[in-house]
Amino acid sequence: GAGVSQSPSNKVTEKGKDVELRCDPISGHTALYWYRQSLGQGLEFLIYFQGNSAPDKSGLPSDRFSAERTGGSVSTLTIQRTQQEDSAVYLCASSLGWSGESYEQYFGPGTRLTVT
Amino acid sequence: KQEVTQIPAALSVPEGENLVLNCSFTDSAIYNLQWFRQDPGKGLTSLLLIQSSQREQTSGRLNASLDKSSGRSTLYIAASQPGDSATYLCAVRNYGQNFVFGPGTRLSVLP
């Protein structure tokens, strides 16, 4: 079946503009995760969803970042008033559920965001 | 707070060699551990997942082992090929927590 998809694959935006990043998880996966990977850095957890609710938003870097998920499927990550330090690859992953030892995470190809 | 380290940070080997990548974690009460590979400019590809009750998992030329008591996992790659060149990441999950990723090992297999 289809894997995790993300759009756009690349986004160049001017400082101060808002951007929306989209993630379409594997069908039937109830858990969805957002990560950020800055150049030469490891993966930084941002937020996860179980269904449509986000129990853990502790990783969001600032109040300029928000995310939502509707219908237990597609999720959007919104960054308002973008700053140059927001430039990174934003990765989305999904898994069958959140609380299961056998639940693997499957990643999308990522969205490369460049703020000029 | 869980911390994950990976040694070495980078590794270059000639084709055909067997090699071992290491992953260490500070909190041994883990739920599971997952190994990934990441090709340049791409997302992560899942390689193996080891549940807390398991000692190892195998897939083709890959074998991952887990020793919770010592806080270590190793990824063994047999008969390495140039196509194995990538960054290898381990991710550890504790009960009630999200995955914590290591910084990765960048592997180059030379033809």
Short mmCIF file of N, CA, C and O in Angstrom, two decimals, chain A residues 33 35 37 40-45 47-48 56 89 91 95 97-110 112, chain B residues 30-32 34 36 38 41-53 89 91 93 95-99 101-103:
data_model
loop_
_atom_site.label_atom_id
_atom_site.label_comp_id
_atom_site.label_asym_id
_atom_site.label_seq_id
_atom_site.Cartn_x
_atom_site.Cartn_y
_atom_site.Cartn_z
N TYR A 33 3.36 11.45 13.93
CA TYR A 33 4.44 12.18 14.61
C TYR A 33 5.05 13.21 13.65
O TYR A 33 5.19 12.95 12.46
N TYR A 35 8.62 15.54 13.29
CA TYR A 35 9.99 15.76 13.74
C TYR A 35 10.61 16.85 12.89
O TYR A 35 10.16 17.14 11.78
N GLN A 37 14.56 18.09 11.49
CA GLN A 37 15.96 17.72 11.35
C GLN A 37 16.69 18.89 10.74
O GLN A 37 16.55 19.17 9.55
N GLY A 40 22.83 18.81 9.74
CA GLY A 40 23.87 18.21 10.57
C GLY A 40 23.43 17.85 11.97
O GLY A 40 24.25 17.45 12.79
N GLN A 41 22.13 17.97 12.25
CA GLN A 41 21.61 17.68 13.59
C GLN A 41 20.78 16.41 13.58
O GLN A 41 20.39 15.90 12.53
N GLY A 42 20.51 15.92 14.76
CA GLY A 42 19.66 14.75 14.89
C GLY A 42 18.19 15.11 14.76
O GLY A 42 17.84 16.26 14.52
N LEU A 43 17.35 14.11 14.91
CA LEU A 43 15.91 14.33 14.82
C LEU A 43 15.38 14.91 16.13
O LEU A 43 15.63 14.39 17.21
N GLU A 44 14.63 15.98 15.99
CA GLU A 44 14.03 16.65 17.13
C GLU A 44 12.53 16.40 17.12
O GLU A 44 11.85 16.75 16.14
N PHE A 45 12.00 15.78 18.18
CA PHE A 45 10.57 15.52 18.27
C PHE A 45 9.81 16.83 18.43
O PHE A 45 10.19 17.69 19.24
N ILE A 47 5.79 16.96 17.92
CA ILE A 47 4.45 16.71 18.43
C ILE A 47 3.97 15.36 17.91
O ILE A 47 4.45 14.89 16.88
N TYR A 48 3.06 14.73 18.65
CA TYR A 48 2.45 13.53 18.12
C TYR A 48 0.94 13.58 18.32
O TYR A 48 0.43 14.28 19.20
N ASP A 56 0.87 15.30 23.59
CA ASP A 56 2.20 15.79 23.94
C ASP A 56 2.65 16.84 22.92
O ASP A 56 3.05 16.49 21.81
N VAL A 89 14.56 20.26 7.64
CA VAL A 89 13.69 19.26 7.02
C VAL A 89 12.68 18.82 8.07
O VAL A 89 13.05 18.44 9.18
N LEU A 91 9.96 16.18 9.09
CA LEU A 91 9.62 14.78 8.80
C LEU A 91 8.37 14.37 9.55
O LEU A 91 8.19 14.73 10.72
N SER A 95 2.34 5.36 12.75
CA SER A 95 2.39 3.98 13.21
C SER A 95 0.97 3.51 13.49
O SER A 95 0.06 4.33 13.67
N GLY A 97 -0.43 2.35 16.05
CA GLY A 97 -0.94 2.91 17.28
C GLY A 97 0.21 3.52 18.03
O GLY A 97 1.37 3.47 17.58
N TRP A 98 -0.09 4.08 19.19
CA TRP A 98 0.99 4.72 19.97
C TRP A 98 1.53 3.79 21.03
O TRP A 98 2.71 3.71 21.27
N SER A 99 0.63 3.03 21.67
CA SER A 99 1.07 2.22 22.80
C SER A 99 1.11 0.75 22.43
O SER A 99 0.22 -0.02 22.79
N GLY A 100 2.12 0.36 21.74
CA GLY A 100 2.30 -1.03 21.38
C GLY A 100 3.76 -1.29 21.09
O GLY A 100 4.38 -0.56 20.33
N GLU A 101 4.31 -2.33 21.70
CA GLU A 101 5.75 -2.60 21.54
C GLU A 101 6.13 -2.92 20.11
O GLU A 101 7.25 -2.69 19.70
N SER A 102 5.19 -3.47 19.36
CA SER A 102 5.52 -3.90 18.01
C SER A 102 5.23 -2.83 16.97
O SER A 102 5.43 -3.05 15.78
N TYR A 103 4.80 -1.65 17.41
CA TYR A 103 4.41 -0.61 16.46
C TYR A 103 5.62 0.14 15.94
O TYR A 103 6.22 0.96 16.63
N GLU A 104 5.95 -0.13 14.67
CA GLU A 104 7.05 0.57 14.03
C GLU A 104 6.59 1.92 13.53
O GLU A 104 5.42 2.11 13.17
N GLN A 105 7.53 2.85 13.47
CA GLN A 105 7.26 4.14 12.84
C GLN A 105 7.69 4.06 11.38
O GLN A 105 8.77 3.55 11.07
N TYR A 106 6.86 4.61 10.51
CA TYR A 106 7.17 4.70 9.09
C TYR A 106 7.20 6.17 8.72
O TYR A 106 6.26 6.91 9.01
N PHE A 107 8.30 6.55 8.06
CA PHE A 107 8.52 7.96 7.79
C PHE A 107 8.17 8.34 6.36
O PHE A 107 8.32 7.55 5.42
N GLY A 108 7.77 9.59 6.20
CA GLY A 108 7.61 10.18 4.89
C GLY A 108 8.93 10.73 4.40
O GLY A 108 9.93 10.72 5.12
N PRO A 109 8.95 11.26 3.16
CA PRO A 109 10.20 11.77 2.57
C PRO A 109 10.64 13.12 3.12
O PRO A 109 11.77 13.53 2.88
N GLY A 110 9.76 13.80 3.83
CA GLY A 110 10.12 15.08 4.42
C GLY A 110 9.79 16.28 3.55
O GLY A 110 9.60 16.16 2.33
N ARG A 112 11.53 19.99 2.88
CA ARG A 112 12.69 20.84 3.15
C ARG A 112 12.22 22.29 3.13
O ARG A 112 11.78 22.78 2.10
N ILE B 30 13.31 0.36 28.60
CA ILE B 30 12.79 0.74 27.28
C ILE B 30 11.63 -0.16 26.87
O ILE B 30 11.47 -1.29 27.35
N TYR B 31 10.85 0.35 25.99
CA TYR B 31 9.67 -0.31 25.42
C TYR B 31 10.07 -1.07 24.17
O TYR B 31 9.72 -2.20 23.96
N ASN B 32 10.79 -0.37 23.31
CA ASN B 32 11.34 -0.99 22.12
C ASN B 32 12.45 -0.10 21.55
O ASN B 32 12.69 1.00 22.04
N GLN B 34 14.29 0.87 17.62
CA GLN B 34 14.14 0.72 16.18
C GLN B 34 15.38 1.26 15.49
O GLN B 34 15.88 2.34 15.85
N PHE B 36 17.01 2.58 11.85
CA PHE B 36 16.62 3.17 10.58
C PHE B 36 17.87 3.44 9.75
O PHE B 36 18.97 3.58 10.28
N GLN B 38 19.01 6.36 6.70
CA GLN B 38 18.60 7.58 6.02
C GLN B 38 19.58 7.87 4.91
O GLN B 38 20.78 8.06 5.16
N GLY B 41 19.21 13.44 1.77
CA GLY B 41 18.06 14.14 1.24
C GLY B 41 16.77 13.36 1.28
O GLY B 41 15.77 13.77 0.67
N LYS B 42 16.77 12.24 1.97
CA LYS B 42 15.57 11.41 2.00
C LYS B 42 15.06 11.25 3.44
O LYS B 42 15.72 11.63 4.40
N GLY B 43 13.87 10.61 3.54
CA GLY B 43 13.35 10.30 4.86
C GLY B 43 14.02 9.07 5.43
O GLY B 43 15.01 8.58 4.90
N LEU B 44 13.47 8.57 6.52
CA LEU B 44 14.04 7.41 7.20
C LEU B 44 13.35 6.14 6.73
O LEU B 44 12.12 6.12 6.59
N THR B 45 14.14 5.10 6.56
CA THR B 45 13.61 3.78 6.22
C THR B 45 13.79 2.85 7.40
O THR B 45 14.91 2.71 7.91
N SER B 46 12.71 2.24 7.86
CA SER B 46 12.80 1.33 8.98
C SER B 46 13.54 0.05 8.58
O SER B 46 13.28 -0.53 7.53
N LEU B 47 14.48 -0.36 9.42
CA LEU B 47 15.24 -1.58 9.17
C LEU B 47 14.77 -2.72 10.07
O LEU B 47 14.41 -3.79 9.60
N LEU B 48 14.82 -2.47 11.36
CA LEU B 48 14.47 -3.52 12.34
C LEU B 48 13.89 -2.87 13.57
O LEU B 48 14.31 -1.77 13.96
N LEU B 49 12.94 -3.55 14.20
CA LEU B 49 12.42 -3.12 15.49
C LEU B 49 12.58 -4.27 16.47
O LEU B 49 12.23 -5.42 16.15
N ILE B 50 13.14 -3.98 17.63
CA ILE B 50 13.30 -4.99 18.68
C ILE B 50 12.42 -4.60 19.86
O ILE B 50 12.54 -3.50 20.40
N GLN B 51 11.54 -5.50 20.24
CA GLN B 51 10.70 -5.26 21.41
C GLN B 51 11.50 -5.53 22.68
O GLN B 51 12.51 -6.22 22.65
N SER B 52 11.03 -5.00 23.79
CA SER B 52 11.79 -5.06 25.04
C SER B 52 12.07 -6.49 25.48
O SER B 52 13.08 -6.77 26.14
N SER B 53 11.18 -7.43 25.11
CA SER B 53 11.35 -8.82 25.54
C SER B 53 12.25 -9.62 24.60
O SER B 53 12.56 -10.78 24.87
N LEU B 89 20.47 5.30 12.05
CA LEU B 89 19.96 5.91 13.27
C LEU B 89 19.28 4.87 14.13
O LEU B 89 18.57 4.00 13.61
N ALA B 91 16.63 4.53 17.46
CA ALA B 91 15.63 5.28 18.20
C ALA B 91 15.11 4.40 19.33
O ALA B 91 14.80 3.23 19.11
N ARG B 93 12.53 3.91 22.73
CA ARG B 93 11.28 4.38 23.31
C ARG B 93 11.10 3.79 24.70
O ARG B 93 11.23 2.59 24.87
N TYR B 95 8.51 3.46 28.19
CA TYR B 95 7.08 3.34 28.46
C TYR B 95 6.47 4.73 28.64
O TYR B 95 6.97 5.54 29.40
N GLY B 96 5.41 4.98 27.93
CA GLY B 96 4.70 6.24 28.06
C GLY B 96 5.41 7.43 27.44
O GLY B 96 4.99 8.57 27.64
N GLN B 97 6.47 7.17 26.72
CA GLN B 97 7.24 8.26 26.12
C GLN B 97 7.30 8.10 24.60
O GLN B 97 6.93 7.07 24.07
N ASN B 98 7.78 9.14 23.96
CA ASN B 98 7.99 9.07 22.52
C ASN B 98 9.43 8.62 22.22
O ASN B 98 10.27 8.55 23.11
N PHE B 99 9.67 8.32 20.98
CA PHE B 99 11.00 7.88 20.56
C PHE B 99 12.03 8.99 20.77
O PHE B 99 11.76 10.17 20.52
N PHE B 101 15.88 9.75 19.42
CA PHE B 101 16.81 9.32 18.38
C PHE B 101 18.25 9.61 18.76
O PHE B 101 18.55 10.62 19.42
N GLY B 102 19.13 8.73 18.32
CA GLY B 102 20.56 8.99 18.40
C GLY B 102 20.99 9.90 17.26
O GLY B 102 20.22 10.15 16.34
N PRO B 103 22.23 10.38 17.30
CA PRO B 103 22.72 11.31 16.27
C PRO B 103 23.08 10.62 14.96
O PRO B 103 23.26 11.29 13.95
#
